[in-house]
Amino acid sequence: MDKILRIDMGAEGGPSLTVFPVGEFAGLGGRALTSAIVSKEVAPLCHALGAENKLVIAPGLLSGSVAANSGRLSIGCKSPLTGGIKESNAGGMASQTLAKLGYAAIVIEGKPKDGATYKIVINKDGATVKADNSLKMLGNYATVEKLAKEYGDKPCFITIGPAGEMKLSAASIACTDMEGRPTRHAGRGGVGAVMGSKGVKAIVLDDTGASMRAPKDPEKFKEANKMWVAGLKKHPVTGEGLAAYGTNVLTNVLNEAGGYPTNNFSIGRFEGHTKISGETQAALETERGGLATHGCHKGCIIRCSGVYHDKNGQYLTKQPEYETVWAHGGNCGIDDLDAIAMLDRLDDDYGLDTIEMGATIGVAMEAGLAKFGDAEAAINLVKQVGQGTDLGRILGSGAAVTGKVFGVERVPVVKGQALPAYDPRAVQGIGVTYATSTMGADHTAGYAVGSNILGIGGKVDALSPDGQVDLSRNLQIATAAVDSTGMCLFIAFAVLDQPETFQALIDMINAFYGLNLTGDDVAALGMSVLRNERDFNTRAGFTSAHDRLPAFFTNEFLPPHNIKFKVTDTELDSVFNF
Amino acid sequence: MKIEMILYASLGKMAPHKNAGSPFQVELEADGTVRNALEKVEIPARHPLIIFVNGRHSGFDDRLNDGDRLAIFPPVAGG
């Protein structure tokens, strides 16, 4: 990973490719690298869909090695959804493959003048860009099927669907999984629209002939990875809980806690929760011949994913995640797992962020476009996005735009990005993260749900504002560092509870790169990432006024606890006091 | 007194009806605690468990009241 591939899609005479040494960005990976490049090279006031924006795709520091769970890919740019910096990351096979091919990053710049649809092909011999208009407006599934016919089923593919080509702000970027399906998405912030604006439909990554990345100190690395694997297997969540029920085990937990946003964040419990819970989902998947346990990339030992079959036992989609089941389920009053799985499939195929789309349908239901609980209407609304109707384009632009167009007051967004599956009134710590994250509302940016609800990484009372700012700050710093390693964020459950597992992670990085980092250095890395991102957002026009939740969270009581968000503005403004 | 108990995820098999997520009634002494309720379903009162009483985090020695809703999870997480 000592080189950066830069592709100027707007070059005279057609796209040009240049390979540069990693240079000043040496030692950075994943989010640290995407945010460093975007912060340094992208004009903060540029139009996110213009030639000045850049799409940066980077594997993590340990991706492409044998380190367990090191296969997350970071994708950065200026976000068309938030107007700020964006790093959205995904599982699937792309990160390991790109790292094995030796690239620290691909930077896609400029904008083609010819309106053609392009594909980028990267293998051990180099990279090429070709126009391929036969891919235009295909869904992600049809796109990868066509690419697999041409390039075989060995490569992995990074693609966008029609939503990205239409440059809709909820558009995602899909990465294929171990089975070659386009199911793992960099979902948040409209990164798919930026890829679409560059005219790039697909990136083909073929690592045939490439080796696993070799550590500087193989013996120490092997030993550290052994400790690492043992730590992940030992922790009850990473070793057992996530594999058995998947992420959707949280439906019942958040419902019990009274923090499960229902009917567009109007109440904190959903009557139909057991019908769509992880327990029910896992049993149904097993009964129909799908899989309740499945890893999204080679080297994953947590295996929180699954495979969802329809009533006829045919593959429909990957196991919809908790966030998706909530967004299209309880948030819309829908208690039908088959309908939710269909919505997940449509989102994946059109290339849409499931959180943004579920929140958007919730807002549309509040506006009266459909009734809460009407699954068929929800499916039809999402289909309109894929068809590119006028209404579909509004919905595909996200919850904030939809709320504005239809005059809705209760619109759950921060910095224009929809809130995920935890009501910040009943989980006050995650409210601090939603409000202050550089990314807009993003649960992964500082997962305070662990300490507020799950008893992981200590305990902080979910219903009290006390201690939430410190909790969120520390988690945001740690997360920015983890997002730079290529590690799946779920490793944090073990790392937060087991000091020896955290040490094993540091030891792996040190052995791999010949370094002597300490825990303090890891925190310093996280802080530097956040500083880069905050700096970009400030130059893009963001102020403390953007670090706030929508007013209804401080004005409206949430049943059953009848509680409001109580962290003060002054406290929120102290999150980034470093 | 009677409380409503719900066991989730892998603890469901410890419920009288063996179902995760379905409530059942448990009869306790007037000053019964979470620990006493766990004894009734033969779940050892040792961490890690996630315990909610009426939607609020609780501990093993917290007192219960007639009509309380006690929900117990094994260590789980997602996101």
XYZ file of C-alpha atoms in Angstrom:
657
model
C 0.000 0.000 0.000
C 2.662 2.478 -1.026
C 0.925 4.127 -3.952
C -2.104 6.254 -4.741
C -3.978 5.913 -8.021
C -5.373 9.216 -9.209
C -7.929 9.205 -12.004
C -8.901 12.495 -13.612
C -12.257 11.799 -15.219
C -12.316 15.247 -16.804
C -8.934 15.151 -18.520
C -8.687 16.371 -22.116
C -9.013 13.401 -24.446
C -10.688 11.217 -21.835
C -9.949 9.960 -18.338
C -6.285 9.871 -17.364
C -4.645 7.682 -14.747
C -1.513 8.434 -12.773
C 0.088 6.460 -9.973
C 1.849 8.476 -7.280
C 3.888 7.375 -4.283
C 1.873 7.719 -1.097
C 4.259 10.515 -0.053
C 2.978 12.883 2.587
C 0.081 10.538 3.392
C 2.337 7.650 4.410
C 1.229 5.912 7.583
C -2.416 6.783 7.101
C -5.199 4.393 6.133
C -8.964 4.197 5.925
C -10.786 7.210 7.343
C -7.556 8.961 8.390
C -6.438 8.887 4.774
C -9.742 9.772 3.092
C -10.324 12.669 5.481
C -6.724 13.914 5.125
C -6.962 13.958 1.327
C -10.444 15.498 1.235
C -9.555 18.080 3.857
C -6.350 19.073 2.075
C -7.386 18.859 -1.567
C -11.123 19.539 -1.863
C -12.358 23.136 -1.819
C -14.827 23.122 1.106
C -17.238 25.437 -0.681
C -17.291 23.466 -3.923
C -20.465 21.811 -5.172
C -20.405 18.211 -4.003
C -21.425 17.032 -7.477
C -18.944 19.261 -9.280
C -15.542 18.579 -10.808
C -13.771 20.026 -7.765
C -15.005 17.319 -5.423
C -12.958 14.129 -5.089
C -14.022 10.595 -4.284
C -11.349 8.881 -2.202
C -11.469 5.112 -1.688
C -9.047 3.712 0.870
C -8.456 0.360 2.572
C -7.474 0.442 6.233
C -3.982 0.146 7.663
C -4.329 -3.604 8.259
C -6.522 -4.456 5.245
C -5.031 -7.037 2.913
C -3.210 -8.705 5.793
C -4.262 -11.837 7.649
C -5.424 -9.736 10.628
C -8.934 -10.910 11.526
C -11.799 -8.523 10.681
C -9.585 -6.052 8.820
C -11.747 -5.710 5.711
C -13.502 -2.361 6.032
C -13.208 0.076 3.146
C -13.419 3.845 3.682
C -14.944 6.113 1.067
C -14.577 9.872 1.504
C -15.661 13.053 -0.275
C -17.600 16.236 0.343
C -21.118 14.970 1.008
C -24.000 16.110 -1.210
C -26.341 15.244 1.676
C -24.683 17.184 4.494
C -22.473 19.657 2.644
C -19.665 18.622 4.980
C -16.890 16.070 4.902
C -17.915 12.436 4.606
C -16.376 9.102 5.369
C -18.676 6.189 4.787
C -17.347 2.687 5.198
C -18.358 -0.736 4.012
C -17.531 -4.394 4.401
C -17.370 -6.828 1.522
C -14.276 -7.891 -0.369
C -13.086 -4.585 -1.821
C -10.841 -3.408 0.985
C -8.762 -6.583 1.217
C -8.496 -6.765 -2.560
C -7.455 -3.160 -3.098
C -4.880 -3.422 -0.311
C -3.406 -6.603 -1.756
C -3.054 -4.792 -5.097
C -0.858 -2.296 -3.269
C -3.044 0.809 -3.323
C -3.339 3.034 -0.275
C -6.098 4.901 -2.093
C -7.889 5.567 -5.351
C -8.696 9.243 -5.856
C -11.313 9.952 -8.525
C -11.252 13.595 -9.582
C -12.790 15.868 -12.212
C -15.902 15.216 -14.228
C -16.251 13.707 -17.707
C -17.553 15.969 -20.432
C -19.077 13.272 -22.627
C -21.855 11.895 -20.408
C -20.592 8.348 -20.897
C -20.764 5.629 -18.256
C -17.334 4.405 -17.223
C -15.829 1.419 -15.495
C -12.414 1.287 -13.886
C -10.529 -2.002 -14.011
C -7.647 -2.586 -11.604
C -5.482 -5.690 -11.466
C -1.856 -6.536 -10.695
C -0.759 -5.135 -14.064
C -2.259 -1.688 -13.449
C -5.481 0.195 -14.044
C -7.588 1.210 -17.021
C -10.751 3.267 -17.511
C -13.214 2.288 -20.216
C -16.568 3.669 -21.322
C -19.319 1.058 -21.086
C -22.739 2.517 -21.784
C -24.322 -0.940 -21.611
C -24.213 -0.589 -17.830
C -26.204 2.651 -17.779
C -29.055 2.713 -15.249
C -28.735 -0.964 -14.386
C -29.444 -2.000 -10.821
C -26.512 -3.152 -8.716
C -27.488 -6.813 -9.055
C -27.718 -6.659 -12.873
C -24.506 -4.639 -12.985
C -22.420 -7.177 -11.079
C -24.002 -10.042 -13.012
C -22.932 -8.403 -16.274
C -19.460 -7.617 -14.953
C -19.023 -11.182 -13.687
C -19.831 -12.484 -17.190
C -17.092 -10.297 -18.598
C -14.447 -10.536 -15.875
C -15.330 -13.799 -14.155
C -16.465 -14.330 -10.596
C -13.018 -13.962 -9.030
C -12.851 -10.118 -8.955
C -14.882 -8.034 -6.570
C -16.871 -5.062 -7.719
C -17.606 -1.590 -6.390
C -20.714 -0.253 -8.112
C -23.520 2.275 -8.013
C -27.147 1.733 -8.944
C -29.601 4.096 -10.683
C -29.796 6.308 -7.564
C -26.102 7.128 -7.848
C -26.404 7.752 -11.567
C -29.305 10.137 -10.881
C -27.015 11.800 -8.302
C -29.551 11.482 -5.497
C -28.298 12.444 -2.055
C -29.288 9.122 -0.459
C -27.260 7.130 -2.998
C -24.839 4.509 -1.709
C -21.830 2.688 -3.126
C -22.098 -1.115 -3.167
C -19.272 -3.568 -2.572
C -19.702 -7.222 -3.393
C -19.537 -9.790 -0.610
C -17.855 -13.199 -0.555
C -20.606 -14.582 -2.818
C -20.214 -11.743 -5.319
C -23.472 -10.055 -4.356
C -23.708 -6.244 -4.094
C -24.870 -6.283 -0.483
C -22.275 -4.344 1.516
C -22.783 -0.619 1.130
C -20.994 2.564 1.999
C -24.426 3.898 2.656
C -24.304 7.224 4.306
C -24.038 10.746 3.010
C -24.677 10.293 -0.697
C -21.246 8.957 -1.665
C -22.966 7.113 -4.542
C -24.089 10.424 -6.013
C -20.493 11.654 -6.040
C -19.366 8.495 -7.834
C -22.234 9.037 -10.281
C -21.202 12.644 -10.832
C -17.780 11.369 -11.903
C -19.454 9.134 -14.507
C -18.067 6.023 -12.788
C -20.519 3.128 -12.646
C -18.192 0.343 -11.572
C -14.732 -0.474 -10.296
C -13.465 -3.974 -11.006
C -10.810 -5.184 -8.555
C -8.963 -8.357 -9.506
C -6.203 -9.481 -7.152
C -5.265 -12.577 -9.151
C -1.529 -13.050 -8.712
C -1.306 -10.595 -5.789
C -0.118 -11.796 -2.381
C -1.365 -11.039 1.098
C 0.436 -8.020 2.534
C 3.438 -9.044 4.600
C 4.191 -7.587 8.041
C 7.612 -6.148 8.881
C 7.892 -8.460 11.855
C 6.039 -11.655 10.904
C 6.572 -13.443 14.210
C 5.334 -10.604 16.399
C 2.449 -10.027 14.018
C 1.432 -13.674 14.122
C 1.514 -13.668 17.907
C -0.491 -10.428 18.143
C -3.090 -11.714 15.676
C -3.420 -14.870 17.768
C -4.157 -12.760 20.849
C -6.499 -10.643 18.764
C -8.525 -13.605 17.539
C -8.630 -15.083 21.046
C -9.909 -11.765 22.423
C -12.672 -11.481 19.826
C -13.719 -15.086 20.424
C -13.671 -14.685 24.200
C -15.975 -11.679 24.408
C -19.617 -12.804 24.639
C -20.790 -10.299 22.019
C -18.097 -10.693 19.332
C -17.608 -14.369 20.086
C -21.198 -15.496 20.266
C -24.031 -12.955 20.414
C -23.533 -11.260 17.048
C -23.159 -14.551 15.204
C -26.295 -16.090 16.707
C -28.804 -13.304 16.123
C -27.076 -10.658 14.020
C -27.279 -6.952 14.695
C -31.075 -7.076 14.734
C -30.965 -8.584 18.233
C -31.113 -4.910 19.235
C -34.772 -4.529 18.248
C -36.012 -6.042 21.481
C -33.290 -4.373 23.554
C -34.056 -0.851 22.367
C -37.767 -1.525 22.568
C -37.433 -2.582 26.203
C -35.312 0.499 26.880
C -38.060 2.690 25.436
C -35.623 4.122 22.904
C -36.856 2.384 19.750
C -37.970 5.191 17.432
C -41.438 4.302 16.219
C -43.683 5.985 13.642
C -41.153 8.687 12.738
C -39.721 9.213 16.209
C -43.087 9.836 17.848
C -42.927 7.050 20.476
C -40.185 4.865 21.963
C -41.789 1.441 21.765
C -43.222 -0.547 18.861
C -46.086 -2.956 19.384
C -44.898 -5.267 16.602
C -41.306 -5.552 17.812
C -41.230 -9.335 18.337
C -42.427 -9.934 14.774
C -39.330 -8.223 13.387
C -36.771 -9.027 16.083
C -33.387 -10.639 15.504
C -34.588 -13.779 17.243
C -37.560 -14.103 14.867
C -35.429 -13.180 11.865
C -32.724 -15.760 12.629
C -35.311 -18.525 13.085
C -37.025 -17.601 9.818
C -33.745 -17.529 7.903
C -32.796 -20.959 9.174
C -36.260 -22.384 8.486
C -36.195 -21.181 4.879
C -32.715 -22.477 4.093
C -30.938 -19.134 4.339
C -28.208 -18.411 6.852
C -28.484 -16.814 10.269
C -24.691 -16.548 10.537
C -22.424 -15.261 7.802
C -19.327 -13.083 7.421
C -19.322 -10.153 5.010
C -15.655 -10.505 4.084
C -12.862 -13.061 4.188
C -11.149 -13.002 7.549
C -14.251 -11.997 9.527
C -14.637 -14.132 12.620
C -17.549 -12.199 14.171
C -19.967 -13.151 11.341
C -22.897 -10.905 12.262
C -24.533 -11.143 8.855
C -26.863 -13.695 7.289
C -28.737 -14.613 4.138
C -32.481 -13.974 3.814
C -34.651 -16.197 1.642
C -38.188 -15.409 0.531
C -41.273 -17.546 1.237
C -40.313 -19.873 -1.613
C -36.853 -20.496 -0.232
C -35.158 -18.345 -2.884
C -32.427 -15.811 -2.128
C -33.899 -12.347 -1.656
C -31.237 -10.297 0.114
C -28.570 -10.444 2.769
C -29.815 -10.430 6.344
C -31.232 -6.935 6.799
C -29.279 -5.212 9.572
C -30.812 -3.796 12.733
C -30.691 -0.261 11.345
C -32.492 -1.363 8.183
C -35.108 -3.432 9.994
C -35.778 -0.453 12.224
C -35.762 2.196 9.471
C -38.138 0.338 7.184
C -39.849 -1.472 10.057
C -40.771 0.132 13.371
C -39.958 3.625 12.182
C -42.657 3.188 9.540
C -44.959 1.104 11.748
C -44.239 -1.989 9.603
C -44.034 -5.373 11.343
C -43.579 -7.624 8.299
C -40.058 -9.063 7.882
C -40.679 -10.109 4.261
C -41.696 -6.569 3.338
C -38.661 -5.172 5.149
C -36.391 -7.649 3.358
C -37.906 -6.587 0.041
C -37.216 -2.937 0.894
C -33.629 -3.892 1.764
C -33.274 -5.666 -1.580
C -34.676 -2.650 -3.463
C -32.373 -0.257 -1.594
C -29.363 -2.452 -2.375
C -30.349 -2.777 -6.004
C -31.084 0.915 -6.624
C -28.065 1.817 -4.497
C -29.674 3.641 -1.580
C -28.786 4.110 2.082
C -31.314 2.041 4.027
C -31.224 4.360 7.053
C -31.848 7.467 4.972
C -34.599 5.774 2.954
C -36.399 4.359 5.983
C -36.296 7.724 7.727
C -37.503 9.377 4.529
C -40.464 7.010 4.170
C -41.273 7.723 7.835
C -41.348 11.447 7.081
C -43.421 10.786 3.945
C -45.895 8.795 6.065
C -46.111 11.657 8.537
C -46.834 13.925 5.559
C -49.731 11.661 4.599
C -48.248 10.063 1.477
C -48.943 6.678 3.040
C -50.259 5.345 6.336
C -47.884 4.139 9.053
C -47.824 0.363 8.811
C -48.653 0.188 5.116
C -45.834 -2.018 3.800
C -47.111 -2.138 0.246
C -47.198 1.655 0.052
C -43.639 1.846 1.424
C -42.429 -0.585 -1.236
C -44.146 1.443 -3.953
C -42.563 4.658 -2.708
C -39.071 3.141 -2.812
C -39.788 1.744 -6.272
C -40.504 5.281 -7.416
C -36.962 6.205 -6.442
C -35.598 3.434 -8.644
C -37.833 4.546 -11.493
C -36.689 8.135 -11.121
C -40.168 9.652 -11.029
C -40.400 13.224 -9.759
C -41.639 11.999 -6.376
C -38.992 9.287 -6.376
C -36.231 11.829 -6.890
C -37.534 13.866 -3.973
C -37.588 10.812 -1.714
C -34.164 9.720 -2.946
C -32.795 13.079 -1.859
C -33.381 12.102 1.749
C -35.467 12.927 4.793
C -34.517 16.612 5.040
C -35.534 17.411 1.456
C -38.690 15.306 1.719
C -39.669 17.008 4.978
C -39.173 20.417 3.425
C -41.120 19.605 0.269
C -44.098 18.250 2.217
C -44.046 20.723 5.098
C -43.245 18.290 7.900
C -41.938 19.619 11.224
C -40.780 16.359 12.775
C -37.816 15.613 10.506
C -35.126 13.528 12.231
C -31.894 14.832 10.694
C -28.673 16.511 11.811
C -26.631 18.353 9.187
C -29.181 17.006 6.700
C -28.484 13.334 7.492
C -31.139 11.059 8.982
C -30.897 9.744 12.535
C -30.380 5.994 12.983
C -32.260 3.596 15.246
C -31.904 5.061 18.737
C -34.079 7.891 20.012
C -31.730 10.461 21.554
C -34.239 11.280 24.289
C -34.073 7.744 25.720
C -30.405 7.212 24.795
C -28.972 10.636 25.577
C -25.348 9.708 24.874
C -26.019 8.813 21.265
C -27.843 12.148 20.985
C -24.545 13.903 21.714
C -22.871 11.909 18.940
C -25.717 12.594 16.510
C -25.551 16.316 17.207
C -21.807 16.826 17.108
C -20.388 14.243 14.712
C -18.584 15.672 11.711
C -20.669 13.275 9.633
C -24.197 14.383 10.499
C -26.375 12.034 12.545
C -24.327 8.834 12.654
C -24.529 6.183 15.370
C -21.236 4.595 14.337
C -19.297 7.827 14.927
C -19.402 7.351 18.708
C -21.568 4.435 19.750
C -22.698 5.583 23.189
C -25.448 2.954 23.022
C -22.814 0.521 24.348
C -22.458 2.253 27.719
C -25.998 3.685 27.804
C -27.898 0.499 27.050
C -25.720 -2.578 26.582
C -23.360 -2.341 29.554
C -20.297 -2.387 27.305
C -17.370 -0.060 27.969
C -18.774 0.962 31.361
C -22.229 2.196 32.301
C -23.697 5.664 31.861
C -27.405 6.223 32.629
C -29.162 6.473 29.274
C -31.891 8.777 30.563
C -29.625 11.328 32.233
C -27.524 14.004 30.506
C -24.710 13.449 33.016
C -21.497 12.047 31.608
C -22.743 11.850 28.037
C -20.428 14.492 26.581
C -17.293 12.813 27.939
C -18.582 9.436 26.788
C -19.344 10.619 23.262
C -16.051 12.534 22.956
C -13.957 9.528 23.948
C -15.895 7.233 21.652
C -15.689 9.633 18.701
C -11.907 9.790 19.134
C -11.557 6.007 19.453
C -13.864 5.403 16.503
C -11.952 7.738 14.206
C -8.842 5.680 14.998
C -10.560 2.306 14.521
C -12.042 3.512 11.206
C -8.481 4.111 10.045
C -7.275 0.564 10.686
C -9.704 -1.218 8.363
C -11.133 -3.003 11.371
C -14.870 -3.644 11.614
C -16.248 -1.322 14.277
C -17.763 -4.271 16.136
C -14.299 -5.158 17.389
C -14.828 -2.197 19.736
C -17.151 -4.293 21.917
C -14.207 -6.544 22.805
C -11.593 -3.782 22.799
C -13.560 -1.579 25.223
C -14.054 -4.388 27.731
C -10.734 -6.224 27.425
C -7.509 -4.198 27.730
C -5.428 -7.107 26.441
C -7.461 -7.173 23.220
C -6.900 -3.443 22.711
C -3.186 -4.078 23.246
C -3.263 -6.902 20.692
C -4.616 -4.457 18.099
C -1.820 -1.977 18.805
C 0.723 -4.808 18.724
C -0.534 -5.895 15.315
C -0.152 -2.389 13.884
C 3.321 -2.067 15.423
C 4.454 -5.462 14.146
C 3.029 -4.795 10.714
C 4.644 -1.387 10.223
C 7.681 -1.671 12.520
C 6.360 0.997 14.879
C 6.200 1.534 18.630
C 2.764 3.097 19.023
C 1.087 3.274 22.414
C -2.548 3.697 23.379
C -1.925 7.449 23.586
C -0.715 7.471 19.989
C -3.928 5.761 18.906
C -5.961 8.447 20.675
C -3.788 11.118 19.031
C -4.539 9.587 15.625
C -8.270 9.713 16.342
C -8.050 13.329 17.438
C -6.084 14.327 14.359
C -8.717 12.726 12.102
C -11.488 14.642 13.864
C -9.517 17.890 13.683
C -9.104 17.485 9.917
C -12.813 16.853 9.553
C -13.870 19.698 11.828
C -11.534 22.036 9.989
C -13.081 21.090 6.638
C -16.598 21.570 7.974
C -15.726 24.953 9.469
C -14.355 26.100 6.121
C -17.524 24.705 4.480
C -19.571 27.060 6.665
C -20.532 24.892 9.624
C -20.900 26.520 13.050
C -22.023 25.347 16.485
C -25.604 25.914 15.287
C -25.147 22.824 13.114
C -24.158 20.727 16.146
C -27.741 20.513 17.372
C -30.582 18.034 17.285
C -33.848 19.055 15.605
C -36.009 21.150 17.942
C -38.652 18.467 18.484
C -36.211 16.401 20.519
C -35.984 19.167 23.094
C -39.660 20.182 22.802
C -41.589 16.901 22.675
C -41.774 14.227 25.387
C -41.012 10.692 24.247
C -43.184 7.919 25.684
C -42.856 5.600 27.587
C -40.298 7.496 29.707
C -41.851 10.853 28.766
C -38.451 12.401 28.484
C -36.815 15.143 26.390
C -33.198 15.492 25.247
C -31.533 17.241 28.164
C -27.881 17.792 27.213
C -27.401 21.561 27.001
C -26.022 23.498 24.043
C -23.049 24.587 26.148
C -22.240 20.966 26.905
C -22.558 20.029 23.233
C -20.109 22.787 22.342
C -17.531 21.241 24.671
C -17.313 17.909 22.841
C -14.391 19.026 20.667
C -12.404 20.723 23.411
C -9.128 19.089 22.471
C -46.841 -10.143 44.260
C -46.837 -10.923 40.569
C -44.475 -9.498 37.999
C -44.264 -9.898 34.248
C -40.988 -11.420 33.094
C -39.596 -11.593 29.571
C -36.469 -13.510 28.579
C -34.822 -12.628 25.295
C -32.403 -14.172 22.803
C -30.580 -17.281 24.090
C -32.265 -16.953 27.510
C -35.661 -17.702 25.946
C -35.140 -21.433 26.529
C -35.159 -20.798 30.285
C -38.731 -19.474 30.198
C -41.543 -21.845 31.222
C -42.918 -21.724 27.677
C -39.361 -21.850 26.180
C -40.063 -18.807 24.007
C -37.817 -15.775 23.667
C -39.671 -12.502 23.856
C -42.982 -13.803 25.222
C -44.009 -12.511 28.657
C -44.927 -14.817 31.538
C -45.935 -14.200 35.134
C -43.700 -14.853 38.117
C -44.921 -14.847 41.703
C -42.545 -13.377 44.296
C -42.526 -12.487 47.972
C -43.556 -8.905 48.745
C -39.942 -7.707 48.998
C -38.712 -9.736 46.018
C -35.707 -8.629 43.975
C -34.424 -9.192 40.459
C -32.178 -11.903 41.921
C -35.232 -13.709 43.322
C -36.967 -13.554 39.948
C -33.879 -14.988 38.228
C -33.825 -17.861 40.739
C -37.365 -18.769 39.666
C -36.165 -19.398 36.099
C -32.810 -20.870 37.161
C -30.674 -18.183 35.590
C -27.528 -17.565 37.667
C -27.486 -14.009 39.007
C -24.063 -13.094 37.744
C -22.964 -10.632 35.125
C -23.058 -10.176 32.277
C -26.781 -9.778 31.795
C -28.736 -6.778 30.555
C -31.616 -6.113 32.944
C -34.495 -3.699 32.476
C -37.272 -3.060 34.975
C -40.015 -1.028 33.318
C -37.505 0.087 30.677
C -34.863 1.237 33.154
C -31.534 -0.448 33.768
C -31.530 -2.393 36.996
C -29.251 -4.544 39.130
C -29.632 -7.962 40.753
C -30.572 -6.555 44.169
C -33.109 -4.005 43.008
C -36.530 -4.431 44.630
C -39.472 -5.239 42.397
C -43.064 -4.058 42.750
C -46.308 -5.753 41.903
C -46.980 -5.481 38.157
C -43.386 -4.640 37.191
C -42.084 -5.663 33.790
C -38.703 -7.393 34.102
C -36.784 -7.988 30.861
C -33.524 -9.940 30.767
C -31.031 -10.199 27.916
C -27.773 -12.100 27.645
C -24.792 -9.958 26.542
C -25.749 -8.785 23.053
C -24.988 -5.842 20.830
C -25.342 -4.724 17.260
C -25.512 -1.404 15.495
